[in-house]
mmCIF file of N, CA and C in Angstrom:
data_model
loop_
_atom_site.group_PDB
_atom_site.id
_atom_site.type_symbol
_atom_site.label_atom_id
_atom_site.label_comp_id
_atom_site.label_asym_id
_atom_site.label_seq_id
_atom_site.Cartn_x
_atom_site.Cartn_y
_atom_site.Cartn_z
ATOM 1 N N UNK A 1 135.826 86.316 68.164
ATOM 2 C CA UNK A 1 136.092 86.753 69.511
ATOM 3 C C UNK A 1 137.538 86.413 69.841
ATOM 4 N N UNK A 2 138.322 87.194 70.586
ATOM 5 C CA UNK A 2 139.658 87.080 71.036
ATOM 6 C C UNK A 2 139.641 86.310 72.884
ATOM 7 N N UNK A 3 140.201 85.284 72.800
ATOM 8 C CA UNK A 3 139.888 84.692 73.938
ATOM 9 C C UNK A 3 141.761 84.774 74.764
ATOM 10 N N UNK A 4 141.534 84.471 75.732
ATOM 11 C CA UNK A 4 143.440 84.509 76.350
ATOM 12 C C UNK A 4 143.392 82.567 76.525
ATOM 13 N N UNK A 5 144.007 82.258 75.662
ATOM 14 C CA UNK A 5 144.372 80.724 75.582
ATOM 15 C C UNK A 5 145.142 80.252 74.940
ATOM 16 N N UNK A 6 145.043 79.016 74.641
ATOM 17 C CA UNK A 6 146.583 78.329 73.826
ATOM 18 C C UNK A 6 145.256 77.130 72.754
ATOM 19 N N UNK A 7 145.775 77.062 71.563
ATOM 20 C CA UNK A 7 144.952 75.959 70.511
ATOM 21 C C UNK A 7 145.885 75.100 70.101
ATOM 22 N N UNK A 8 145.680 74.103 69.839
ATOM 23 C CA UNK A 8 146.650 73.125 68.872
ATOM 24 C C UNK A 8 145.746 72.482 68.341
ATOM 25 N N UNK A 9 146.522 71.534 66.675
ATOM 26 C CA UNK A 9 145.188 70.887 65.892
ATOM 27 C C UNK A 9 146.244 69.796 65.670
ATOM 28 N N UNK A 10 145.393 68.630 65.633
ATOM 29 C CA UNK A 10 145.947 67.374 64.555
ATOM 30 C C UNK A 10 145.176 66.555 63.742
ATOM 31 N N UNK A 11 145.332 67.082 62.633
ATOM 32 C CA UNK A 11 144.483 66.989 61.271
ATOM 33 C C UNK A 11 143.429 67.964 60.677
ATOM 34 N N UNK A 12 143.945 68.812 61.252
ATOM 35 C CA UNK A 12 143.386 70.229 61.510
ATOM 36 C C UNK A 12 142.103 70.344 62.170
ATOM 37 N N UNK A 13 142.074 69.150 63.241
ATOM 38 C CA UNK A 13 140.791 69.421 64.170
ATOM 39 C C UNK A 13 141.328 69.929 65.035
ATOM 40 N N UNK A 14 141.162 71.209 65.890
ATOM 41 C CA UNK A 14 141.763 72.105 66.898
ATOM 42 C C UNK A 14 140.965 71.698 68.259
ATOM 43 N N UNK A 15 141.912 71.928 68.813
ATOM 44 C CA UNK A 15 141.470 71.472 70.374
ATOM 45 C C UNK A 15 142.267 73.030 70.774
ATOM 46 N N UNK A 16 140.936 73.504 72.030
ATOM 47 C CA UNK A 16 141.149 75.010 72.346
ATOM 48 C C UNK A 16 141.498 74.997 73.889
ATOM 49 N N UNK A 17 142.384 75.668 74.637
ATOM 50 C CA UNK A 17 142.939 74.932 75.608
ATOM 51 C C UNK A 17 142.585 76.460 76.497
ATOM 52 N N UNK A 18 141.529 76.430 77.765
ATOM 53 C CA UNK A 18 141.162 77.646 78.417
ATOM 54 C C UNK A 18 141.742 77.322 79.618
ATOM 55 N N UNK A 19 141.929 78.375 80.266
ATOM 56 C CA UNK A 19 142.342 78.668 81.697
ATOM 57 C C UNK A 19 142.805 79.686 82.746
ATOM 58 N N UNK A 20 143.121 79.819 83.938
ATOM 59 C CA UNK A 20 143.433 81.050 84.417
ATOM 60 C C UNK A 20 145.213 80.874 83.967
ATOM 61 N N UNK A 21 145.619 82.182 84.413
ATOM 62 C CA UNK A 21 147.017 81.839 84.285
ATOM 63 C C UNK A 21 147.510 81.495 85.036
ATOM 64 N N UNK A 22 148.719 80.644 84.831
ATOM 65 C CA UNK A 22 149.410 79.141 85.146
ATOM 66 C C UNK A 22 149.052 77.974 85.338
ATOM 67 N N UNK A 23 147.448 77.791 84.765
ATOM 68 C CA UNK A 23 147.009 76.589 84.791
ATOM 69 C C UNK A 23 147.261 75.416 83.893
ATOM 70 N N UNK A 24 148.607 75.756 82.856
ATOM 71 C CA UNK A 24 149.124 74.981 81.803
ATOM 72 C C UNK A 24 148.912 74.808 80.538
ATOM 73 N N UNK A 25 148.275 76.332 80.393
ATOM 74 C CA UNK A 25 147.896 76.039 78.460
ATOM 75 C C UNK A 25 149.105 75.877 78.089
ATOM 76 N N UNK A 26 150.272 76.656 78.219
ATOM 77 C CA UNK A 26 150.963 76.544 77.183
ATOM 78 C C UNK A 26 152.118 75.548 77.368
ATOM 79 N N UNK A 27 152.535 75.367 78.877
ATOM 80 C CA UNK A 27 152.758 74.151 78.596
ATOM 81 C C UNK A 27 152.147 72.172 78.367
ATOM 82 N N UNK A 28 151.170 72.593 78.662
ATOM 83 C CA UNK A 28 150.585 71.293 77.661
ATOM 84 C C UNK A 28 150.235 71.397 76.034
ATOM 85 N N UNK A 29 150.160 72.694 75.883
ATOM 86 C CA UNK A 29 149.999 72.761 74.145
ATOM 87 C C UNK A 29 152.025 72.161 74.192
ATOM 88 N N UNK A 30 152.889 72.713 74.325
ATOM 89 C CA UNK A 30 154.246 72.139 74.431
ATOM 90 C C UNK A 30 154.529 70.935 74.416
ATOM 91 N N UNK A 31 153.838 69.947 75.124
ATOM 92 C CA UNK A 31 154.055 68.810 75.249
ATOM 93 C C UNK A 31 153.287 67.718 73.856
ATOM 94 N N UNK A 32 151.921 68.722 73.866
ATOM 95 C CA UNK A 32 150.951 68.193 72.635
ATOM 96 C C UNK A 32 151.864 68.087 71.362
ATOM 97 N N UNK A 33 152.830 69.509 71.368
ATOM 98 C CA UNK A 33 153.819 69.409 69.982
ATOM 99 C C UNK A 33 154.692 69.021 69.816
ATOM 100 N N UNK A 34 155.455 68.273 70.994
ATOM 101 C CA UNK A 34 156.220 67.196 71.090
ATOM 102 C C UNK A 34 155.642 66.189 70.428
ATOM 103 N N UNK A 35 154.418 65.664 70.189
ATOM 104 C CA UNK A 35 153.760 64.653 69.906
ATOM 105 C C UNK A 35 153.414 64.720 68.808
ATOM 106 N N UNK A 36 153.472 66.101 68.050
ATOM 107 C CA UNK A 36 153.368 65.885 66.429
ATOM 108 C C UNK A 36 151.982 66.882 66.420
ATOM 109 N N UNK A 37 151.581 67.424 67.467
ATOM 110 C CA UNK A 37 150.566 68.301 66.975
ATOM 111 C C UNK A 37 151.213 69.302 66.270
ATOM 112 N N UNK A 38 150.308 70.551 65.827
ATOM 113 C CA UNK A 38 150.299 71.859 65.362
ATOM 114 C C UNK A 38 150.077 72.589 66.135
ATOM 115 N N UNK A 39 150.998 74.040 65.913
ATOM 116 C CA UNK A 39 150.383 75.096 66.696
ATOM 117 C C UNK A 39 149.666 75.998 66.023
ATOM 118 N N UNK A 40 148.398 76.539 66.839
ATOM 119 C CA UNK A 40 147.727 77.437 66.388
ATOM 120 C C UNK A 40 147.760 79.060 66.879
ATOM 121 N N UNK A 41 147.516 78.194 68.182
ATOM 122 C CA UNK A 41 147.928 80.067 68.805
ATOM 123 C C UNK A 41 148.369 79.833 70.344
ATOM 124 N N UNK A 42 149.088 80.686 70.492
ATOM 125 C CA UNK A 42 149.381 80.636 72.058
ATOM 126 C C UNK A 42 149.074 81.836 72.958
ATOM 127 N N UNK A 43 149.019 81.268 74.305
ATOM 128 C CA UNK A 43 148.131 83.068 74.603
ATOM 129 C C UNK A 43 147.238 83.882 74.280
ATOM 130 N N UNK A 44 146.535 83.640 73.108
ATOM 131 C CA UNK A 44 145.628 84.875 72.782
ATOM 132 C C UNK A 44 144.910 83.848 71.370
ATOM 133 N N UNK A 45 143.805 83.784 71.292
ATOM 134 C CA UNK A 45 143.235 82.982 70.064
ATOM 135 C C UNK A 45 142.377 83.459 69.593
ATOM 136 N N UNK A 46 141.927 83.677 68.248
ATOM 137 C CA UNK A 46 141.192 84.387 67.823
ATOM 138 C C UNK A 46 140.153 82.969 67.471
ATOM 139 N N UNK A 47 138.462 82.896 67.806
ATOM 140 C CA UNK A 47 137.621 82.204 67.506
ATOM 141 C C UNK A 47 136.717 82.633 66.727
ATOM 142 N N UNK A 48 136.444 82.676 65.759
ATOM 143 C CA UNK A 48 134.870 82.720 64.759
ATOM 144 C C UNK A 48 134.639 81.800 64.536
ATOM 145 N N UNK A 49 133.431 81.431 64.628
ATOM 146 C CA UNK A 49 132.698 79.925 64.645
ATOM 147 C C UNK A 49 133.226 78.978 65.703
ATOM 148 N N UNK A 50 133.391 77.884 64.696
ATOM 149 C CA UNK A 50 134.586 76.991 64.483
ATOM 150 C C UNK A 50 136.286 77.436 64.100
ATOM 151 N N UNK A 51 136.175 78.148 63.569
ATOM 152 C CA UNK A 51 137.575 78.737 62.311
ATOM 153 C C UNK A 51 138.281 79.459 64.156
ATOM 154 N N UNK A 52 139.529 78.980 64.276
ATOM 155 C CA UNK A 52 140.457 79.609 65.196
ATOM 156 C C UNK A 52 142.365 79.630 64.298
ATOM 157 N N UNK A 53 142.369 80.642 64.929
ATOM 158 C CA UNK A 53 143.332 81.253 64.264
ATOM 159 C C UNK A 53 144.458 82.204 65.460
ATOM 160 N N UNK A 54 145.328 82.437 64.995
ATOM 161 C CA UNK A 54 146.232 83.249 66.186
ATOM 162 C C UNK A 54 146.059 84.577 65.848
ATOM 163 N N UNK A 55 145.924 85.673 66.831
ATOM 164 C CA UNK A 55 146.028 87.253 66.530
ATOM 165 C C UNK A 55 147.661 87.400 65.166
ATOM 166 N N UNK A 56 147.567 88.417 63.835
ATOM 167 C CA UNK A 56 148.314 88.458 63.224
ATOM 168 C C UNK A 56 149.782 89.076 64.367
ATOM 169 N N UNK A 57 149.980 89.722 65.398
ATOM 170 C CA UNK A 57 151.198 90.264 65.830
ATOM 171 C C UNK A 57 151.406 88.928 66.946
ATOM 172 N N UNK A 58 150.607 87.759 66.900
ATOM 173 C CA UNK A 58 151.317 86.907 68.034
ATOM 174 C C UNK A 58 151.786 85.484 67.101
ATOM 175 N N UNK A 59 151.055 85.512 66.067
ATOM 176 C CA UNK A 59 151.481 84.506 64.889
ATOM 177 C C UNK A 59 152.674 83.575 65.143
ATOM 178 N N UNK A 60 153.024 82.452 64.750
ATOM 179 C CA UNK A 60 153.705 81.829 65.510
ATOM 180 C C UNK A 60 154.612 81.749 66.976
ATOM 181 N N UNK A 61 154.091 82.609 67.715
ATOM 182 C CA UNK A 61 154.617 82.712 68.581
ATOM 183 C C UNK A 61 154.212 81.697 69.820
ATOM 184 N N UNK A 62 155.182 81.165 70.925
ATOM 185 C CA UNK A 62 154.873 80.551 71.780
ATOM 186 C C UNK A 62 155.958 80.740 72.972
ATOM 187 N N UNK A 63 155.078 80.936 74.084
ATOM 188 C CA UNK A 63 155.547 81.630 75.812
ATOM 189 C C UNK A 63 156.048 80.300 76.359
ATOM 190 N N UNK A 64 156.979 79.878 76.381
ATOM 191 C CA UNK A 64 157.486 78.788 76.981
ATOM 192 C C UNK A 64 158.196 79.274 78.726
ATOM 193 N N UNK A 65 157.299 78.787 79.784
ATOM 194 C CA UNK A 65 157.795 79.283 81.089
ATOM 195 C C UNK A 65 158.972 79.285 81.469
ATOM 196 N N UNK A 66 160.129 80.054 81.731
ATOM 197 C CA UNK A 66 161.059 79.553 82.511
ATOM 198 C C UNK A 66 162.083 79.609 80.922
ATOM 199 N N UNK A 67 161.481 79.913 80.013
ATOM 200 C CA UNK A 67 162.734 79.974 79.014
ATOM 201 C C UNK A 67 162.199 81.283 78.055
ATOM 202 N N UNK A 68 161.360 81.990 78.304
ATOM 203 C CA UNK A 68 161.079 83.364 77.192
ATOM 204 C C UNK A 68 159.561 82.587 75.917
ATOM 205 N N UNK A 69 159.942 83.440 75.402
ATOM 206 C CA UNK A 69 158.830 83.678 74.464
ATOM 207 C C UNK A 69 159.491 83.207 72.811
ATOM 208 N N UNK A 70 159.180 82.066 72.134
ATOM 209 C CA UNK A 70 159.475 81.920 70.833
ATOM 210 C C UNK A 70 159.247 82.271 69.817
ATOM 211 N N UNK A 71 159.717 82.182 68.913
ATOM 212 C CA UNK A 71 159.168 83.217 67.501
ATOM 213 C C UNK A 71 159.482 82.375 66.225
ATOM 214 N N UNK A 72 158.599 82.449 64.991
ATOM 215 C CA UNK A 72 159.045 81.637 64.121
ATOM 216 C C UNK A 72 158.371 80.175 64.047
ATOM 217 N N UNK A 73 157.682 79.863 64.955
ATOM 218 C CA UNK A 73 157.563 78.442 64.864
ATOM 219 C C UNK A 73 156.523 78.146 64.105
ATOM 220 N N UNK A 74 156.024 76.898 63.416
ATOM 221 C CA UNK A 74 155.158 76.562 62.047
ATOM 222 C C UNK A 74 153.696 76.772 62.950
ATOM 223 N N UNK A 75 152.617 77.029 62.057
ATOM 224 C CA UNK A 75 151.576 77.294 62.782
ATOM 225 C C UNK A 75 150.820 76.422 61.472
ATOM 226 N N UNK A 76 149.692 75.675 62.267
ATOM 227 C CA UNK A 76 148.370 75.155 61.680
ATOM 228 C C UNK A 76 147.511 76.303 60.857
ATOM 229 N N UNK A 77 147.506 76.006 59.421
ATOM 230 C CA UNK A 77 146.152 76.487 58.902
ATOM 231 C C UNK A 77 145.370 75.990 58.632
ATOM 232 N N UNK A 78 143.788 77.106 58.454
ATOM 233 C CA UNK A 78 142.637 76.463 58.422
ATOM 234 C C UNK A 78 141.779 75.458 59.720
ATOM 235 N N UNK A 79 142.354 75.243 60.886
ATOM 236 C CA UNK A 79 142.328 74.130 61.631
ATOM 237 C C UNK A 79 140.380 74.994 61.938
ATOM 238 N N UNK A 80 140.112 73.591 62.436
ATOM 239 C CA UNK A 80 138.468 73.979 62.810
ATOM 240 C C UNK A 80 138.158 73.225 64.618
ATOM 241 N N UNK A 81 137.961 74.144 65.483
ATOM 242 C CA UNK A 81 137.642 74.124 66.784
ATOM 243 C C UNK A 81 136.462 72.156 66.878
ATOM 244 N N UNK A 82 137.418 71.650 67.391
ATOM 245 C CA UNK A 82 136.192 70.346 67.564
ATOM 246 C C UNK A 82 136.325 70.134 69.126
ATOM 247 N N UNK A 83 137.205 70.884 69.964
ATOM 248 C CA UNK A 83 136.846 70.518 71.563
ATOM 249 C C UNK A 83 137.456 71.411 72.395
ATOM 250 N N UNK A 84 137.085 71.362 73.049
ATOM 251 C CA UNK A 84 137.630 72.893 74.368
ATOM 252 C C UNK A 84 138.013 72.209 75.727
ATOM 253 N N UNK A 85 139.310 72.743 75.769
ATOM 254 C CA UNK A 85 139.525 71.867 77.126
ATOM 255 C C UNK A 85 140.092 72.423 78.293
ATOM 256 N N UNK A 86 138.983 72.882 79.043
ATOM 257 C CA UNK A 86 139.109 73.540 80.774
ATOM 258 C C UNK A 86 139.764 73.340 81.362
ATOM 259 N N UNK A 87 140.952 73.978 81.805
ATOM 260 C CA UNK A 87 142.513 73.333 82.856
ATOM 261 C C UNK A 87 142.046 73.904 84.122
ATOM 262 N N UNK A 88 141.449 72.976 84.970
ATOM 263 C CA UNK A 88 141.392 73.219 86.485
ATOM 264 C C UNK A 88 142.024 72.724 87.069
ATOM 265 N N UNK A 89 141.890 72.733 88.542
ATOM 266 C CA UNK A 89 142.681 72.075 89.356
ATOM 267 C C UNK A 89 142.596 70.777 89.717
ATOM 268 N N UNK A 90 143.369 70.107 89.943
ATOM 269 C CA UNK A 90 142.980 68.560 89.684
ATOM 270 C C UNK A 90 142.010 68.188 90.622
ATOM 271 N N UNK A 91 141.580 68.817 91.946
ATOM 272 C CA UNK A 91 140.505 68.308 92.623
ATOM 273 C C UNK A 91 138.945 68.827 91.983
ATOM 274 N N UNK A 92 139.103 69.259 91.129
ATOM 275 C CA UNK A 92 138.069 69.672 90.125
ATOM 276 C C UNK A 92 138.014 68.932 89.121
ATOM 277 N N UNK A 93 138.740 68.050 88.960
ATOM 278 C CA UNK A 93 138.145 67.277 87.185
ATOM 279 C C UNK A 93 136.925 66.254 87.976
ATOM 280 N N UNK A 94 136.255 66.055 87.309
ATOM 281 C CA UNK A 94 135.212 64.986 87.875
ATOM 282 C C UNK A 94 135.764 63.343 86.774
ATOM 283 N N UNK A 95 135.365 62.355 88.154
ATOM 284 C CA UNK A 95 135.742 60.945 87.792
ATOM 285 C C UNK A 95 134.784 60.276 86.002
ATOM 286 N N UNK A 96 133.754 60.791 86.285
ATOM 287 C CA UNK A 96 132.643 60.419 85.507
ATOM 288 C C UNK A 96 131.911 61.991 84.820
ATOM 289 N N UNK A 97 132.186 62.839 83.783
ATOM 290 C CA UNK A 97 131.297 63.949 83.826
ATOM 291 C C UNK A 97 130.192 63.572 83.101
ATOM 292 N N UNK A 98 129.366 64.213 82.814
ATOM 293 C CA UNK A 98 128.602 64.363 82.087
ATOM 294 C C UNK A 98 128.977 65.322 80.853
ATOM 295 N N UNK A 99 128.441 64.814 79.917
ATOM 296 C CA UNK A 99 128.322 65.638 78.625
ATOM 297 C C UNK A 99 128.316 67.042 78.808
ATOM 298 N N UNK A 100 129.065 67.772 78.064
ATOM 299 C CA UNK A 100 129.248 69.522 77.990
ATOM 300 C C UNK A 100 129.953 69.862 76.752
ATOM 301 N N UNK A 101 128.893 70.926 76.805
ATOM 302 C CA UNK A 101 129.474 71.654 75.555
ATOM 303 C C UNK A 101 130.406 73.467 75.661
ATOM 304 N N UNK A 102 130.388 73.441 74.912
ATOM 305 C CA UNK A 102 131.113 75.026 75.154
ATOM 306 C C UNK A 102 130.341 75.676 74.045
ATOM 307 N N UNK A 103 129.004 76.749 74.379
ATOM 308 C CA UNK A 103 128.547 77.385 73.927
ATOM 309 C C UNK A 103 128.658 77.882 72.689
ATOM 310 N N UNK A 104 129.675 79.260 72.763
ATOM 311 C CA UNK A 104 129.917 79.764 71.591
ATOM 312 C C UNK A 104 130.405 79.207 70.594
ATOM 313 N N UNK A 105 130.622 78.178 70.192
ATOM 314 C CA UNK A 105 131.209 77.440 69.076
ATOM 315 C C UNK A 105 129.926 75.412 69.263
ATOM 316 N N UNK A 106 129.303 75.764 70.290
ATOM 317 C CA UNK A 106 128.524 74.132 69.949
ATOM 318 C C UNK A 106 129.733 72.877 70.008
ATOM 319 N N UNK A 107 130.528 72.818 70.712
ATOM 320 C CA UNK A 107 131.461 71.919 70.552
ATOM 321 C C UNK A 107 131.610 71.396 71.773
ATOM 322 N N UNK A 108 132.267 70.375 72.092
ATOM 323 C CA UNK A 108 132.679 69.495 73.283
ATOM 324 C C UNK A 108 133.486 69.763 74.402
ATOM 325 N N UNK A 109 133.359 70.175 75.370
ATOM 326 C CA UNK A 109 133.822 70.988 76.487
ATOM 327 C C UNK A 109 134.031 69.848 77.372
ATOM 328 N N UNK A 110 135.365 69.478 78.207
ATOM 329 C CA UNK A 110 136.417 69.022 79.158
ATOM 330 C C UNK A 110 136.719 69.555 80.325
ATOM 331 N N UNK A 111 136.967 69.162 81.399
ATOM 332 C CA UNK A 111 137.853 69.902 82.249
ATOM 333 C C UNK A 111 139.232 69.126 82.550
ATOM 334 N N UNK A 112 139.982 69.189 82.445
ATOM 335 C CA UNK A 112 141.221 68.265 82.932
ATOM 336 C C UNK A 112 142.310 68.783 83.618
ATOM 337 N N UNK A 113 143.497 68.441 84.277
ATOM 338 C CA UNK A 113 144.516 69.078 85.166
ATOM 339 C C UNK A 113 145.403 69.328 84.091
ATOM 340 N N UNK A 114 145.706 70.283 83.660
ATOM 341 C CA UNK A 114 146.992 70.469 82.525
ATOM 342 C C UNK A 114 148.550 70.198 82.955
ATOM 343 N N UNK A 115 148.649 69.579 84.155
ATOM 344 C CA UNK A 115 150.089 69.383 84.544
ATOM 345 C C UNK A 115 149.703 67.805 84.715
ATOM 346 N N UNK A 116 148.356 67.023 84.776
ATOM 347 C CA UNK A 116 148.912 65.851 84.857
ATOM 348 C C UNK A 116 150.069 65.243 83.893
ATOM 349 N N UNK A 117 150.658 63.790 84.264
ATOM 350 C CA UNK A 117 151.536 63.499 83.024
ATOM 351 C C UNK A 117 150.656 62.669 82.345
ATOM 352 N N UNK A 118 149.795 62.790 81.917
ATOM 353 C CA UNK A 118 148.698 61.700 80.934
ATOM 354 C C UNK A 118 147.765 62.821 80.046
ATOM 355 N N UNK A 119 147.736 64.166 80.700
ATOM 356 C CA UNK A 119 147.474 64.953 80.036
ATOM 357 C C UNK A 119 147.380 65.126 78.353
ATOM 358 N N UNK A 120 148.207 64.986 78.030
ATOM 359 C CA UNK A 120 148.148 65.086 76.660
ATOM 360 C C UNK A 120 147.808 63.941 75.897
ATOM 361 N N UNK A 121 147.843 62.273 76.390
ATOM 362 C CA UNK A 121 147.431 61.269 76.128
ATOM 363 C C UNK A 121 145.343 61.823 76.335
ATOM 364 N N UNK A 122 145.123 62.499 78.006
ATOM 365 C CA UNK A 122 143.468 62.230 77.514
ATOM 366 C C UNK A 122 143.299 63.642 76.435
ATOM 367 N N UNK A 123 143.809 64.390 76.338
ATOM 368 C CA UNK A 123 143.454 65.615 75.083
ATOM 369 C C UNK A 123 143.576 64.686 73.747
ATOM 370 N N UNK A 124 144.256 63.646 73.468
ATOM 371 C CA UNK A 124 144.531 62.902 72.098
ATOM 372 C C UNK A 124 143.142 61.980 72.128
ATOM 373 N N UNK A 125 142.609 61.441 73.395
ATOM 374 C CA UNK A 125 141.498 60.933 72.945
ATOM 375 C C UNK A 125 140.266 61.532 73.168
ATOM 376 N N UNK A 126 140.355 62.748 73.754
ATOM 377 C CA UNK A 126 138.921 63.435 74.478
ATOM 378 C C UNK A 126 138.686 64.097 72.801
ATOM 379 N N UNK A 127 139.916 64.362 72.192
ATOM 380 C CA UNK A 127 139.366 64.692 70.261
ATOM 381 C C UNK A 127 138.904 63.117 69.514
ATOM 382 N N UNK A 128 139.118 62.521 70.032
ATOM 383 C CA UNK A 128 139.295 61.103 68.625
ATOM 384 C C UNK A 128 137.512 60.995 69.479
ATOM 385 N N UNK A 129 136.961 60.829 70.861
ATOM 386 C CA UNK A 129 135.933 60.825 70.952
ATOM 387 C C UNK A 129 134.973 62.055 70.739
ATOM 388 N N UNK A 130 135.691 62.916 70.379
ATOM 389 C CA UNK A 130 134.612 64.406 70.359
ATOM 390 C C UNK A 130 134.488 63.944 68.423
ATOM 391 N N UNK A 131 135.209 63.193 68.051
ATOM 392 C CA UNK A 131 135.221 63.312 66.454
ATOM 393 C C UNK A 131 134.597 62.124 66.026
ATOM 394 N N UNK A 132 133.892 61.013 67.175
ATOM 395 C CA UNK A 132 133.227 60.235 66.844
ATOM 396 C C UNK A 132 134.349 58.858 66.492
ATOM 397 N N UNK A 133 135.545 59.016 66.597
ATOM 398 C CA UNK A 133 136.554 58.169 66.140
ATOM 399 C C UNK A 133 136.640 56.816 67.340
ATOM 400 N N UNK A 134 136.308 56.983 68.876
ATOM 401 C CA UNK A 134 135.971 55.945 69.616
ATOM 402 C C UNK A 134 135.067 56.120 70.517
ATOM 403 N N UNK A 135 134.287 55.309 71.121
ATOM 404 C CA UNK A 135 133.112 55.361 71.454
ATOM 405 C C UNK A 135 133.520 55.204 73.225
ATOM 406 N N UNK A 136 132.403 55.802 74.156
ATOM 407 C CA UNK A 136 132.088 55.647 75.183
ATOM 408 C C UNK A 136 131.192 54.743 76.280
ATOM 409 N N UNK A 137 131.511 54.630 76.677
ATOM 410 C CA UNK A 137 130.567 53.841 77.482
ATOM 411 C C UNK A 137 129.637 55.085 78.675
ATOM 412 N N UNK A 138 130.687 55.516 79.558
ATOM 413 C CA UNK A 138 130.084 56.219 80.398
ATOM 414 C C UNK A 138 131.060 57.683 80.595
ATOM 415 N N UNK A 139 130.573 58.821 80.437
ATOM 416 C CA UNK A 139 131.221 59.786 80.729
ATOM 417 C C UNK A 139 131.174 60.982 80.061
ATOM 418 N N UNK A 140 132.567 62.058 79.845
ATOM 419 C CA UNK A 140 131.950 62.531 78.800
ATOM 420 C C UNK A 140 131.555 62.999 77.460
ATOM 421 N N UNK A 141 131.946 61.797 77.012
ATOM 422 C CA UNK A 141 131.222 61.616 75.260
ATOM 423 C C UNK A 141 130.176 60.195 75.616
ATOM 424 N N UNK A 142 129.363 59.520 76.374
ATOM 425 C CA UNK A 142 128.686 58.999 76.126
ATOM 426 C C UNK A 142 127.367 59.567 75.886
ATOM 427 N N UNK A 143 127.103 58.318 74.799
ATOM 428 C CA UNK A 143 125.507 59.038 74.031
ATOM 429 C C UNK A 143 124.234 58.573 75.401
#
């Protein structure tokens, strides 16, 4: 399925980044690759299964606001979908959620503000807990 979003992976676990437009996919995927992630796709993502990938005519490409559209840049292969992360508005993230998944792929579903500045710090651990790498107490990866 072709979805309108932005993906990035690190270690080729992909984190899939949904939203309306200007809610900050692409600049928090931006900030994520400041940090040493990968890019997968920007704007437009192609999902089967798990397996996400960029449409072949948008292929490394990335929409950076306020400066144009890039071309050329290294893209993640193989990466496999392990969490999906909902950019709402910040009076919409909840303090405590409950567990969610994101359907079509069975994977770990988020909502977070994509312009906070910690943003990309909770996307680095909302994967390390969707991957079982640290544990929860209350929220949403607790068992």
């Amino acid at each position: 399925m072709l979805l309108h979003g932005s993906c990035v992976s690190r270690d080729a676990a992909a984190v899939l980044l949904l939203g309306p437009a200007g809610s900050g996919k692409s600049d928090l995927l931006l900030r994520l690759m400041a940090r040493g992630w990968a890019l997968v796709a920007d704007d437009q993502v192609v999902v089967d299964g798990v397996a996400v990938s960029a449409p072949p005519a948008l292929r490394g490409m990335l929409e950076v606001r306020g400066l144009g559209i890039f071309e050329g840049m290294a893209v993640a292969e193989g990466a496999r979908l392990a969490l999906v992360v909902e950019l709402v508005a910040r009076e919409a993230v909840t303090r405590l959620p409950l567990p969610g998944a994101w359907v079509p792929a069975g994977v770990p579903r988020v909502a977070l503000h994509g312009f906070d500045a910690a943003a990309p710090e909770k996307v680095a651990l909302a994967l390390d807990a969707a991957l079982g790498r640290v544990a929860q107490r209350a929220g949403a990866f607790a068992a």
